[in-house]
mmCIF file of C-alpha atoms in Angstrom:
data_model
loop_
_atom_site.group_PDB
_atom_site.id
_atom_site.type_symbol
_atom_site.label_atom_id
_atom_site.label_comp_id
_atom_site.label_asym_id
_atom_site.label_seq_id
_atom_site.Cartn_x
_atom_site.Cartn_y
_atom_site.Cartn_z
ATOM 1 C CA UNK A 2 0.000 0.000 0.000
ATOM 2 C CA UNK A 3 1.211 3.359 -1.207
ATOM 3 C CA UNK A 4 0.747 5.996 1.419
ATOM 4 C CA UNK A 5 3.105 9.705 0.959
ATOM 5 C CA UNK A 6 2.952 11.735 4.025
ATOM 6 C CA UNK A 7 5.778 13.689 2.573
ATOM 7 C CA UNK A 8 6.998 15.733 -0.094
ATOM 8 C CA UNK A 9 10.077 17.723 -0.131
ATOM 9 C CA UNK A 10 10.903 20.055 -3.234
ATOM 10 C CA UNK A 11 14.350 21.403 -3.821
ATOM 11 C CA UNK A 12 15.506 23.666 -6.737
ATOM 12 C CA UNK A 13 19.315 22.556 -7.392
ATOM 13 C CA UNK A 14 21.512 24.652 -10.187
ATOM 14 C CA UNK A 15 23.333 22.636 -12.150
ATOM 15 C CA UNK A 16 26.436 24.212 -14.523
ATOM 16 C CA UNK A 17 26.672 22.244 -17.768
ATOM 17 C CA UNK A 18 29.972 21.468 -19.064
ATOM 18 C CA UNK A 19 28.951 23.784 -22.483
ATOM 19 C CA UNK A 20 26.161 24.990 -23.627
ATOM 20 C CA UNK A 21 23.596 22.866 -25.104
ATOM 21 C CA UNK A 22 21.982 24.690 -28.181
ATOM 22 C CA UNK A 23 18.306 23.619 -30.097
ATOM 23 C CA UNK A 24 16.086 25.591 -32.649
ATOM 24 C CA UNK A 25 14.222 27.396 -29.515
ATOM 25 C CA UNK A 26 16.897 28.003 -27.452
ATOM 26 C CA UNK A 27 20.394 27.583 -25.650
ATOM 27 C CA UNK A 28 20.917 26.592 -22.279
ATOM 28 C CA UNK A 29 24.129 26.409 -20.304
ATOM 29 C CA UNK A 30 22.536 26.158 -16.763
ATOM 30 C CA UNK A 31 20.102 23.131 -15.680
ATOM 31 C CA UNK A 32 17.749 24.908 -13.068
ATOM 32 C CA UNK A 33 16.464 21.557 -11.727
ATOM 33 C CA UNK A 34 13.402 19.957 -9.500
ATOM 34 C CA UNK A 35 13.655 17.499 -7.141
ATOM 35 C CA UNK A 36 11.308 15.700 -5.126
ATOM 36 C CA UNK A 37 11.787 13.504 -2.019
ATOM 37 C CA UNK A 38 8.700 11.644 -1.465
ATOM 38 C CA UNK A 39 7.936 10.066 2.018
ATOM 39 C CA UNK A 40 5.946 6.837 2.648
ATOM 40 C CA UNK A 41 3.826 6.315 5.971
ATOM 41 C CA UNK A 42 6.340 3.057 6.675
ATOM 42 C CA UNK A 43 9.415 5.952 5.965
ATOM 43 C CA UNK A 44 10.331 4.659 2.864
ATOM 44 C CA UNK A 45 11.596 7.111 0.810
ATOM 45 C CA UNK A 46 12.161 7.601 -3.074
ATOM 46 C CA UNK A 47 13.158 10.617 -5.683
ATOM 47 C CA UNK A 48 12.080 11.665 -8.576
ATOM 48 C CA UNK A 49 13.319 14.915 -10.883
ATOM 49 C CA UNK A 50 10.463 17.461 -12.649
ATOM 50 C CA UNK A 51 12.173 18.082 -16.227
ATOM 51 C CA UNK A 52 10.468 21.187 -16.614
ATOM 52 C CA UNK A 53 13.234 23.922 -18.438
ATOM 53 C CA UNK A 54 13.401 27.271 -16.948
ATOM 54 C CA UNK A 55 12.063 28.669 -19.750
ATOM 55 C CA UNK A 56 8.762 27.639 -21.840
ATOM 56 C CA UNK A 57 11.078 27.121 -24.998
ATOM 57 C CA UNK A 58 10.140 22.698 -24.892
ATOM 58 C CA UNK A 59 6.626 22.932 -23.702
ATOM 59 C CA UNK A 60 4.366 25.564 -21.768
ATOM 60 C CA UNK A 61 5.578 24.401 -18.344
ATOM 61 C CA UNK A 62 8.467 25.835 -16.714
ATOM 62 C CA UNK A 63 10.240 24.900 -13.006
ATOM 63 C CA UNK A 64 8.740 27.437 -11.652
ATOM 64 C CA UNK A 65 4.912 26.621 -12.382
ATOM 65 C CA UNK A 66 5.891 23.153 -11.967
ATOM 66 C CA UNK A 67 6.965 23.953 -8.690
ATOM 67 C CA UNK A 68 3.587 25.970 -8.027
ATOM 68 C CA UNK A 69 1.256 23.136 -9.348
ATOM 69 C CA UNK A 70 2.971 20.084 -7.188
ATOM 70 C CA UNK A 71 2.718 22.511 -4.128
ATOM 71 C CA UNK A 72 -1.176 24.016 -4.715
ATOM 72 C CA UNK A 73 -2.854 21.306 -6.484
ATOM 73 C CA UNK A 74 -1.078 17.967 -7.170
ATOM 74 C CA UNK A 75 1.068 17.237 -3.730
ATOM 75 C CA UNK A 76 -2.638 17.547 -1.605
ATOM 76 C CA UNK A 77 -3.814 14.873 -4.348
ATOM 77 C CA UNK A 78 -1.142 11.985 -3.242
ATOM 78 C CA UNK A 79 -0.245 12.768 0.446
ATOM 79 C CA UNK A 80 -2.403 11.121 2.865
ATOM 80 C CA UNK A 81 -4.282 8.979 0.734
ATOM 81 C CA UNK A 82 -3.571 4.878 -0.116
ATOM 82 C CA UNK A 83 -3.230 3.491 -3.213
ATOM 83 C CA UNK A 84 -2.908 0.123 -3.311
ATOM 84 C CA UNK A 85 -0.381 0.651 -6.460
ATOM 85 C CA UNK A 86 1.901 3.873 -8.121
ATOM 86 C CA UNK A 87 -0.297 3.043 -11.545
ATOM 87 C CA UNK A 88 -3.559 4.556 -9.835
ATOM 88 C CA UNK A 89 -1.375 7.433 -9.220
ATOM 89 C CA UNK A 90 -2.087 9.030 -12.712
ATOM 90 C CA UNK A 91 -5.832 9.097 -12.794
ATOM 91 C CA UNK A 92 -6.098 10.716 -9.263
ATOM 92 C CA UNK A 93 -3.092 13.707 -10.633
ATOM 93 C CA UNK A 94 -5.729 13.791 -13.859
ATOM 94 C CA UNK A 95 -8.646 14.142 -12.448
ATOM 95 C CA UNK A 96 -9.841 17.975 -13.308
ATOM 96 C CA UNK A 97 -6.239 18.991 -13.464
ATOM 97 C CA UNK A 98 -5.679 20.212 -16.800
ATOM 98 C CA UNK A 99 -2.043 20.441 -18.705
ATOM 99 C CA UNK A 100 0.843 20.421 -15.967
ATOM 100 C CA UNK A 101 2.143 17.096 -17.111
ATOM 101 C CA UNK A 102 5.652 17.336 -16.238
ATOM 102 C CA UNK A 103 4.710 18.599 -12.629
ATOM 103 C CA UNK A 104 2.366 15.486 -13.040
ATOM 104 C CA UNK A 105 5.433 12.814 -14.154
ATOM 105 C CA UNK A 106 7.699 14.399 -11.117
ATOM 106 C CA UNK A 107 4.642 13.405 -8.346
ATOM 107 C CA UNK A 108 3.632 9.764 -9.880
ATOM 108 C CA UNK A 109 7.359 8.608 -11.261
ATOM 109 C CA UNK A 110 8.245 9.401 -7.746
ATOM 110 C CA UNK A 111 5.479 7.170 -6.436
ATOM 111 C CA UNK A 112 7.101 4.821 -8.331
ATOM 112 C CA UNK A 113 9.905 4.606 -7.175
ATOM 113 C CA UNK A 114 9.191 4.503 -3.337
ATOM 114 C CA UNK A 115 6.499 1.757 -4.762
ATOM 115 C CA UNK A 116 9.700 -0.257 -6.298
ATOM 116 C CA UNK A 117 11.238 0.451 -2.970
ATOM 117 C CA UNK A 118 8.654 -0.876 -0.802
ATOM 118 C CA UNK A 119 8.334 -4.224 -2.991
ATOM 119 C CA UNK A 120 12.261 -4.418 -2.832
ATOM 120 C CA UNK A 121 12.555 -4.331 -6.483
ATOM 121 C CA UNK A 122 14.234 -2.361 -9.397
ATOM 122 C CA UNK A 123 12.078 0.326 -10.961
ATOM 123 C CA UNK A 124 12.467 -1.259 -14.130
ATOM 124 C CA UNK A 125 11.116 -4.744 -13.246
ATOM 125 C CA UNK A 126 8.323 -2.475 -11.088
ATOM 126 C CA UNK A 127 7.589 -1.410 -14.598
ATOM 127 C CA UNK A 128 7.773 -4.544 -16.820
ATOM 128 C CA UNK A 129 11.249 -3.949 -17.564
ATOM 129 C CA UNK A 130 12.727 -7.134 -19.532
ATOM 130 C CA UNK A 131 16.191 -6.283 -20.330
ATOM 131 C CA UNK A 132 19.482 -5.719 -18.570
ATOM 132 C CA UNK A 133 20.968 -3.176 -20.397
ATOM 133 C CA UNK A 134 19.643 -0.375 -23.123
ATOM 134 C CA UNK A 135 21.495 1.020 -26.196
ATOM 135 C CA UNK A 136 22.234 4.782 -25.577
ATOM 136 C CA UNK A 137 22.053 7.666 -28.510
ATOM 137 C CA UNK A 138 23.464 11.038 -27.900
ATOM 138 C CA UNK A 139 21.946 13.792 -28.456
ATOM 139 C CA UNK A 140 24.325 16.940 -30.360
ATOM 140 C CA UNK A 141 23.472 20.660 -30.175
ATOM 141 C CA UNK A 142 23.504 23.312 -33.220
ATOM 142 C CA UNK A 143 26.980 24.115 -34.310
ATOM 143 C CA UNK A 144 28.403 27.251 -36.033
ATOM 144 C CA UNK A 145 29.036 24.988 -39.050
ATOM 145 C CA UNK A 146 28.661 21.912 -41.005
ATOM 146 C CA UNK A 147 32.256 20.608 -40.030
ATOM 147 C CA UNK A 148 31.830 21.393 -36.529
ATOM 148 C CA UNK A 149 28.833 19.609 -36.221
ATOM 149 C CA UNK A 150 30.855 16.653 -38.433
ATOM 150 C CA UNK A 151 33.868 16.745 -35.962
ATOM 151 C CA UNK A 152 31.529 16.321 -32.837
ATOM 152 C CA UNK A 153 29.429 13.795 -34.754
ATOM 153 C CA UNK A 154 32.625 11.612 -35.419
ATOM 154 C CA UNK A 155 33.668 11.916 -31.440
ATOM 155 C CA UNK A 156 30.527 10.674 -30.508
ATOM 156 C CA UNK A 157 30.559 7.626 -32.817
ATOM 157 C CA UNK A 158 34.202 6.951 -31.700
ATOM 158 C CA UNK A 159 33.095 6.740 -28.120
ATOM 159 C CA UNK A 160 31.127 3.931 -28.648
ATOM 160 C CA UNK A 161 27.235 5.721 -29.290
ATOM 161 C CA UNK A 162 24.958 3.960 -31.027
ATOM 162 C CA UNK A 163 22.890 6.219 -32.694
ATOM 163 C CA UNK A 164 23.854 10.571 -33.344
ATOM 164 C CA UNK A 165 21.094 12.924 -33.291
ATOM 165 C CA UNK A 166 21.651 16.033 -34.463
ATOM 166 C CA UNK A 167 19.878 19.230 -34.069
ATOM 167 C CA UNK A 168 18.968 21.281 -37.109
ATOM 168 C CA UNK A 169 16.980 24.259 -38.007
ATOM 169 C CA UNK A 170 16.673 26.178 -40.623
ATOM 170 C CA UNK A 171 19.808 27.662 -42.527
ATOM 171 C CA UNK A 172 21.495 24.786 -40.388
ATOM 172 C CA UNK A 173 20.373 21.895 -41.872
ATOM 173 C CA UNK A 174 20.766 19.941 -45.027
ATOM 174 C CA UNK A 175 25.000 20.848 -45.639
ATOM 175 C CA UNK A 176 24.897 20.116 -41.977
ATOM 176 C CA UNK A 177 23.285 16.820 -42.101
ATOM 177 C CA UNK A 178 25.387 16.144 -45.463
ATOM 178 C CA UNK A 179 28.351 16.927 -43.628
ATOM 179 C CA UNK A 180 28.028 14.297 -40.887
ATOM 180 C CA UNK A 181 26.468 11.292 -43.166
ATOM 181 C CA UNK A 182 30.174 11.886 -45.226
ATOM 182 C CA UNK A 183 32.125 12.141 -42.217
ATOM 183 C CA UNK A 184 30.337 9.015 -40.775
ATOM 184 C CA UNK A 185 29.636 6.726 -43.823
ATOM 185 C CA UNK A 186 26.235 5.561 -44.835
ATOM 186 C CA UNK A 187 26.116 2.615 -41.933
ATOM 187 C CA UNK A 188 25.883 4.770 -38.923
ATOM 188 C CA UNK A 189 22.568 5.253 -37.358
ATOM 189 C CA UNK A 190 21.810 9.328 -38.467
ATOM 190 C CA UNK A 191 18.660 11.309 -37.264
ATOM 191 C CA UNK A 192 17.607 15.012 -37.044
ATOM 192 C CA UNK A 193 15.393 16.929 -34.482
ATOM 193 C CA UNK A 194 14.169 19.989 -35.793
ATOM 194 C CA UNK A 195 11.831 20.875 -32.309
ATOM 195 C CA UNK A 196 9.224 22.292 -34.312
ATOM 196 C CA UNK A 197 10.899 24.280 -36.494
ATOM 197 C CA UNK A 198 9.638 24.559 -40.092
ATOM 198 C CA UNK A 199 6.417 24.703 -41.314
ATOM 199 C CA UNK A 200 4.431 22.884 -43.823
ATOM 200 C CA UNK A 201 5.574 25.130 -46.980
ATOM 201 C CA UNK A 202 9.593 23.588 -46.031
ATOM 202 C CA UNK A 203 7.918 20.220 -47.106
ATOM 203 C CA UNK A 204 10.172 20.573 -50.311
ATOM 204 C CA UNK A 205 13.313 21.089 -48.414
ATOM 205 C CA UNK A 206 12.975 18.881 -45.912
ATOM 206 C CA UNK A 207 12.715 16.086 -48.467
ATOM 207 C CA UNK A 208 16.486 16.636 -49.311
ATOM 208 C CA UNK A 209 17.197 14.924 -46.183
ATOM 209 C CA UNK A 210 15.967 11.612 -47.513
ATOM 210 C CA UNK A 211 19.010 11.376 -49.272
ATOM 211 C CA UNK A 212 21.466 10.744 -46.592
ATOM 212 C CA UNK A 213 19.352 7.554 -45.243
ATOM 213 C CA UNK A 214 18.376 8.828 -41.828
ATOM 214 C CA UNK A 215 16.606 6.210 -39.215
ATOM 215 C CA UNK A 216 14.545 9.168 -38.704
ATOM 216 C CA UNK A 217 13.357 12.911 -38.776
ATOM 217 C CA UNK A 218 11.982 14.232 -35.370
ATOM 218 C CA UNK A 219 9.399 16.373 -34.592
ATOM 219 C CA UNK A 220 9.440 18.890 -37.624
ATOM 220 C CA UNK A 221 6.327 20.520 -37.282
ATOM 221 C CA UNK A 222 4.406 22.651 -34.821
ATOM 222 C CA UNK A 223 3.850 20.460 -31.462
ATOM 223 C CA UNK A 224 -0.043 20.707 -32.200
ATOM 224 C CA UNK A 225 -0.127 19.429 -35.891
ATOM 225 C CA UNK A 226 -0.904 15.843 -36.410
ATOM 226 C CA UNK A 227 -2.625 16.525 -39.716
ATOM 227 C CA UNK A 228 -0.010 18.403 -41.464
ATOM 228 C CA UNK A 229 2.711 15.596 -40.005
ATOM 229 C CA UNK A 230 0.315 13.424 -42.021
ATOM 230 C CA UNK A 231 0.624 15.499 -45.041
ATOM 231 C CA UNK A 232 4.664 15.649 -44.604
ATOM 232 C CA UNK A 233 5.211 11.986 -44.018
ATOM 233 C CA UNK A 234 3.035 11.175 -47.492
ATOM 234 C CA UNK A 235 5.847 13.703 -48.930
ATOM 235 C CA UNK A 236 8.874 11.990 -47.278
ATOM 236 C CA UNK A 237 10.392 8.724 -47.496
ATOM 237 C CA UNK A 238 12.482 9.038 -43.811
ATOM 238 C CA UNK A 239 9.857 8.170 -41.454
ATOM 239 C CA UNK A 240 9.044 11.004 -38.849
ATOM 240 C CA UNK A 241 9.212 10.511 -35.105
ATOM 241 C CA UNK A 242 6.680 12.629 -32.996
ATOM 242 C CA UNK A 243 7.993 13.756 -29.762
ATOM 243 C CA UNK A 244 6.417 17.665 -28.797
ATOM 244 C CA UNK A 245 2.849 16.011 -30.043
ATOM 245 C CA UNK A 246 2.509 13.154 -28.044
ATOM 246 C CA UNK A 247 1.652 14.079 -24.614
ATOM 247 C CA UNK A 248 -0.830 11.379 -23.666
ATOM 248 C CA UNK A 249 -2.079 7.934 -25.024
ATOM 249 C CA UNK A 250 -4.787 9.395 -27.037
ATOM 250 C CA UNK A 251 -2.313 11.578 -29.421
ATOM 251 C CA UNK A 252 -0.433 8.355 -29.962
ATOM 252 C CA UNK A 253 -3.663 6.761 -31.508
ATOM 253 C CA UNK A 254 -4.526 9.834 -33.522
ATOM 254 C CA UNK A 255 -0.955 9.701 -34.746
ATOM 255 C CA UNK A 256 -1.332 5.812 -35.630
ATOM 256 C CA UNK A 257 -4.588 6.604 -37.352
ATOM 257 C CA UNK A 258 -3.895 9.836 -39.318
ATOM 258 C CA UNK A 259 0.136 8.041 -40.586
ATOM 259 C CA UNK A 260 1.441 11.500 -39.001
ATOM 260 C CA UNK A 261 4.918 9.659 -37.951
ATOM 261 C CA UNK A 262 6.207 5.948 -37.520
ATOM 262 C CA UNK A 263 8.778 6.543 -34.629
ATOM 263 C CA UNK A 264 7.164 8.071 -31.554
ATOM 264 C CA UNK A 265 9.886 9.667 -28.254
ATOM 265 C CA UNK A 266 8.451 8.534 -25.346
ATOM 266 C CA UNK A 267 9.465 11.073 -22.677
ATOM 267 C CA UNK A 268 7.413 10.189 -19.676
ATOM 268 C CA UNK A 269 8.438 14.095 -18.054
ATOM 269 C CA UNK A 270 6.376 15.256 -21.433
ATOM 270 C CA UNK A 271 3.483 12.495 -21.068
ATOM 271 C CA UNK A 272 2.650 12.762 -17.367
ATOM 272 C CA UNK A 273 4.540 9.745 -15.915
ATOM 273 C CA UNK A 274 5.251 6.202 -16.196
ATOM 274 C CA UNK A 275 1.651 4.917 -16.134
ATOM 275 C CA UNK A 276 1.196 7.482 -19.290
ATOM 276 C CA UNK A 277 4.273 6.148 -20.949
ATOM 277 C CA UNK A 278 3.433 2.644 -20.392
ATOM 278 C CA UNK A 279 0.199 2.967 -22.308
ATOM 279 C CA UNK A 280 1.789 4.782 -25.134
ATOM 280 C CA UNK A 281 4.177 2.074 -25.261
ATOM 281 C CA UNK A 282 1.334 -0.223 -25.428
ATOM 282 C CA UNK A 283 -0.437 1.222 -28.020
ATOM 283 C CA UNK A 284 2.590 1.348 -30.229
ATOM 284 C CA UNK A 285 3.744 -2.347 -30.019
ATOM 285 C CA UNK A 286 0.525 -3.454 -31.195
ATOM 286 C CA UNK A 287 0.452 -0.707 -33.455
ATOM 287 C CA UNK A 288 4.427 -2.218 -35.059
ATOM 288 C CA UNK A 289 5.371 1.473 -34.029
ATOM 289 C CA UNK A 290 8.965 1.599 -32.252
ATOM 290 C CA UNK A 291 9.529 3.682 -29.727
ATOM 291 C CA UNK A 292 12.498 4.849 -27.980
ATOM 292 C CA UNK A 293 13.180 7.241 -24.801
ATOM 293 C CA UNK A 294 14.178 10.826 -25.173
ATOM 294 C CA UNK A 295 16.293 12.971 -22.619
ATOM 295 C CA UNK A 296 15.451 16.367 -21.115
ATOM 296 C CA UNK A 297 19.162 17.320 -19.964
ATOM 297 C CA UNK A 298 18.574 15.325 -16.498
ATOM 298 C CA UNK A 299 19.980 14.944 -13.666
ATOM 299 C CA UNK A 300 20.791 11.404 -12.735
ATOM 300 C CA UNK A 301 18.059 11.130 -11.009
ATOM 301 C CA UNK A 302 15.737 11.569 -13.801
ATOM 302 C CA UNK A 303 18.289 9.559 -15.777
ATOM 303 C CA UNK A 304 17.649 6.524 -13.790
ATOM 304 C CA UNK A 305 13.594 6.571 -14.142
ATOM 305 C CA UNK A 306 14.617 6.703 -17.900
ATOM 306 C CA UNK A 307 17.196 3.720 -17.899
ATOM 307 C CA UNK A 308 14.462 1.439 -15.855
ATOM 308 C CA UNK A 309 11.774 2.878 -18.813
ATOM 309 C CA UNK A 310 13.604 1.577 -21.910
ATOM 310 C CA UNK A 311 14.146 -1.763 -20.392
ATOM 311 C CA UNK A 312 10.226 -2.357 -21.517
ATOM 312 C CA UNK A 313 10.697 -4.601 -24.887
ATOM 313 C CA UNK A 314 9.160 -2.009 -27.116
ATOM 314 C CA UNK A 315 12.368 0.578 -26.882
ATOM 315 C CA UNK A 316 13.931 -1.032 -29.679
ATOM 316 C CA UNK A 317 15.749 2.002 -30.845
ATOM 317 C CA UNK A 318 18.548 3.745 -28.989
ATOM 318 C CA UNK A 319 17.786 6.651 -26.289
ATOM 319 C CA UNK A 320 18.197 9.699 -25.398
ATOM 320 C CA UNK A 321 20.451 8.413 -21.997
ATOM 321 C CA UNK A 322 24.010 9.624 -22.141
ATOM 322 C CA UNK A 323 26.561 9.078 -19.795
ATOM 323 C CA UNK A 324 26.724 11.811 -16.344
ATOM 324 C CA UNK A 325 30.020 12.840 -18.080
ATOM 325 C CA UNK A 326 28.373 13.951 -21.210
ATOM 326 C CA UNK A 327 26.803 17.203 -19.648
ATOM 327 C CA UNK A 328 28.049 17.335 -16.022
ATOM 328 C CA UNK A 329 31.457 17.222 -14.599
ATOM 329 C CA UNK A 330 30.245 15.797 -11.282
ATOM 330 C CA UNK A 331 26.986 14.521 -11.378
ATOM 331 C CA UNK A 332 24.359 14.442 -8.254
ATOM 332 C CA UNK A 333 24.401 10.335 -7.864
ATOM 333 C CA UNK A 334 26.957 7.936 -6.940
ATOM 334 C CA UNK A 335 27.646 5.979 -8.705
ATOM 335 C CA UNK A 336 27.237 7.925 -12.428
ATOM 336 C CA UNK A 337 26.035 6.807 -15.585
ATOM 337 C CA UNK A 338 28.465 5.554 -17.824
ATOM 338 C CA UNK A 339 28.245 3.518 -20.492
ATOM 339 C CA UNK A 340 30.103 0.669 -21.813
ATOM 340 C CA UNK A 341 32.757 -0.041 -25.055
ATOM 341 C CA UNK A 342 28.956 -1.009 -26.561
ATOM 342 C CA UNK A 343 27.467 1.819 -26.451
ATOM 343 C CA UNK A 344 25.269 0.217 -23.933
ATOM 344 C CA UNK A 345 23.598 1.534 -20.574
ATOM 345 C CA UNK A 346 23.364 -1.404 -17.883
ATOM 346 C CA UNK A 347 19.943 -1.250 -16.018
ATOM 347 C CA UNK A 348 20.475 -1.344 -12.568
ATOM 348 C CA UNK A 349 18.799 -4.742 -10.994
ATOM 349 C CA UNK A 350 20.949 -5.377 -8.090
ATOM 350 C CA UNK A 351 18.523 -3.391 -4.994
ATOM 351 C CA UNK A 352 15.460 -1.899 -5.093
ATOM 352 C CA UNK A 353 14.306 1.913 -6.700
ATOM 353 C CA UNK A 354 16.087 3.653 -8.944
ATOM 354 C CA UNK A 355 19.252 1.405 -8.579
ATOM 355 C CA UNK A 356 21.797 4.849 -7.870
ATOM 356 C CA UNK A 357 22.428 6.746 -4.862
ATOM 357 C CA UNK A 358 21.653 10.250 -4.497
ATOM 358 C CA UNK A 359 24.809 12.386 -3.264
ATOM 359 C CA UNK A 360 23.264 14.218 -0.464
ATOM 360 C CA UNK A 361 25.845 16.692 0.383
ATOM 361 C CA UNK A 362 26.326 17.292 -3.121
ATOM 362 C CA UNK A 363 22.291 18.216 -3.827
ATOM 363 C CA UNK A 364 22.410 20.420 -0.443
ATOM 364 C CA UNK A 365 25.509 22.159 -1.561
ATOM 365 C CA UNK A 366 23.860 23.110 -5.279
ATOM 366 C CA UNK A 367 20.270 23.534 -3.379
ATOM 367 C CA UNK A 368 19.063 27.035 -4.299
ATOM 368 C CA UNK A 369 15.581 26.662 -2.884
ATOM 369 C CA UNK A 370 13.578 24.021 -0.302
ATOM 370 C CA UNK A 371 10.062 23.842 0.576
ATOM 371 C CA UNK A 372 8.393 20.680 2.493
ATOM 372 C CA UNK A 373 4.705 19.396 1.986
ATOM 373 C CA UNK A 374 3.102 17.735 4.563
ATOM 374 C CA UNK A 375 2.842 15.904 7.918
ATOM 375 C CA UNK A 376 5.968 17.843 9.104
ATOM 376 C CA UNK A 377 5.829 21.385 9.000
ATOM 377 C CA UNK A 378 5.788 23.218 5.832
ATOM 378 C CA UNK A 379 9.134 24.690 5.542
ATOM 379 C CA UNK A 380 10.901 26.958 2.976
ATOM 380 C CA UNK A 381 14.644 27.899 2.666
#
């Protein structure tokens, strides 16, 4: 029985080691949300709120995430039973509109102190089936088409398994020709455009079918299923939705319309694992992969990822980079790293989240504090 008497919220600032740069934004500062959540029995679990600083991914930001948990979704969890984390969801849902990251940070945190109760990894709380996950990584704009190339190359010499690389436009088709010749036609080559063309680039967008990418992500407005539809007819590459599928229902409309053949399951995006589970679902019966995209976490939120793409259906490689990729000391001991594979090992050896969190560390970068619940509300 699940029963949080407790939440604790703390704002951390996290330096990364350059900035990271996409077709809405740069950032070169992770202003990050964590929750500790308390059981009755004092078990406790964490959980991180992906939410950017600015509404540049989705409409949320930390700071309304931060207001939402505290006003409206904390009082929906603490003090009540639920005789499993996948009721969580429905109870967050219920008349609560939007707020789905603020959402995934309360129920993936449920999760977790559920997985801890049970004495068992997240990922086999979740279904999890496999031991370790292939790892992508995931590579900013760059001034020019050989500086993307160079980083692209490191990246495949340390052992990644699929490149992403960012593009808008004016930085896109030399770029993305630059890389496939650096790389050779076998590598595993995608874009993420994050929204940024429009219908009317349909034309020049098609250009990038000739370098044989696995895919083309999210290259229309977060909102547009139809026009996806229309752009996928136009394209050979298949198109992954990420920004459009916040919930189980978009993932059907997608299937039904042909607006993509990928889909990024983020669960920060969809409202949590029970969310992500059902997408996952729908997509496996659907012959629609899936994989699991990053948000710049933490290592906290980098472990609820890991134990997600152990389900069978994340047959493509994530979003789940090594700590060392964007932190020089990370907030969990011990980091993520990944091995000569390009693999991530799932952590199956003790219960939760399968890393600890570095306490002294996440006081020392803790910028703000505030507790909800049976002890006192407090904030620092």
């Amino acid at each position: 029985m699940l029963n949080i008497q407790r939440i604790a919220l703390r704002e951390i600032r996290l330096p990364l080691k350059e900035p990271f740069r996409i077709s809405s934004g740069v950032l070169s500062e992770r202003r990050i949300c964590l929750l500790e959540l308390t059981d009755a029995d004092g078990t406790t679990g964490w959980s991180e709120c992906v939410a950017f600083e600015q509404p540049m991914y989705s409409a949320e930001t930390i700071d309304t995430a931060w207001l939402a948990i505290r006003e409206w979704l904390a009082p929906r969890v603490i003090g009540h039973a639920f005789e499993h984390p996948s009721a969580v969801f429905a109870a967050l849902s219920r008349n609560i509109c939007g707020h789905n990251m603020a959402k995934a940070a309360v129920e993936m945190g449920c999760w977790e102190v559920g997985a801890r109760q049970r004495k068992l990894p997240l990922s086999r709380m979740l279904g999890g089936t496999r031991d370790r996950v292939p790892t992508g990584i995931s590579i900013g704009i760059q001034a020019t088409p050989a500086a993307l190339a160079e980083r692209a190359k490191a990246a495949y010499d340390q052992g990644y398994g699929k490149i992403k690389v960012k593009i808008q436009p004016g930085a896109d088709v030399a770029f993305v020709a630059a890389v496939r010749e650096t790389l050779g036609s076998k590598v595993h080559l995608m874009a993420d455009a994050n929204s940024a063309y429009t219908l009317a680039d349909a034309d020049h967008l098609a250009k990038l079918d000739a370098f044989g990418l696995i895919m083309i992500e999210q290259p229309l407005g977060r909102d547009d299923l139809v026009r996806h539809a229309a752009l996928q007819r136009r394209l050979s590459t298949p198109i992954c939705l990420d920004e459009s599928i916040t919930g189980v229902d978009q993932a059907e409309d997608m299937i039904a319309l042909g607006s993509g053949r990928i889909v990024n399951i983020k669960p920060g995006r969809v409202g949590g694992f029970a969310s992500s589970k059902a997408i996952h679902d729908v997509c496996e019966r659907a012959g629609i992969p899936v994989w699991c995209g990053g948000m710049l976490e933490s290592g906290i939120g980098r472990a609820h990822n890991v134990a997600l793409a152990s389900l069978p259906n994340f047959s493509l490689p994530g979003d789940l980079s090594p700590s060392a990729r964007y932190w020089e000391q990370d907030i969990v001991t011990p980091e993520w790293t990944m091995d000569v594979d390009g693999m991530v090992q799932v952590p199956l050896d003790g219960p939760g989240i399968g890393v600890t969190v570095d306490l002294d560390r996440v006081d020392g970068l803790t910028v703000r504090r505030e507790v909800i619940g049976s002890a006192k509300m407090a904030t620092v």
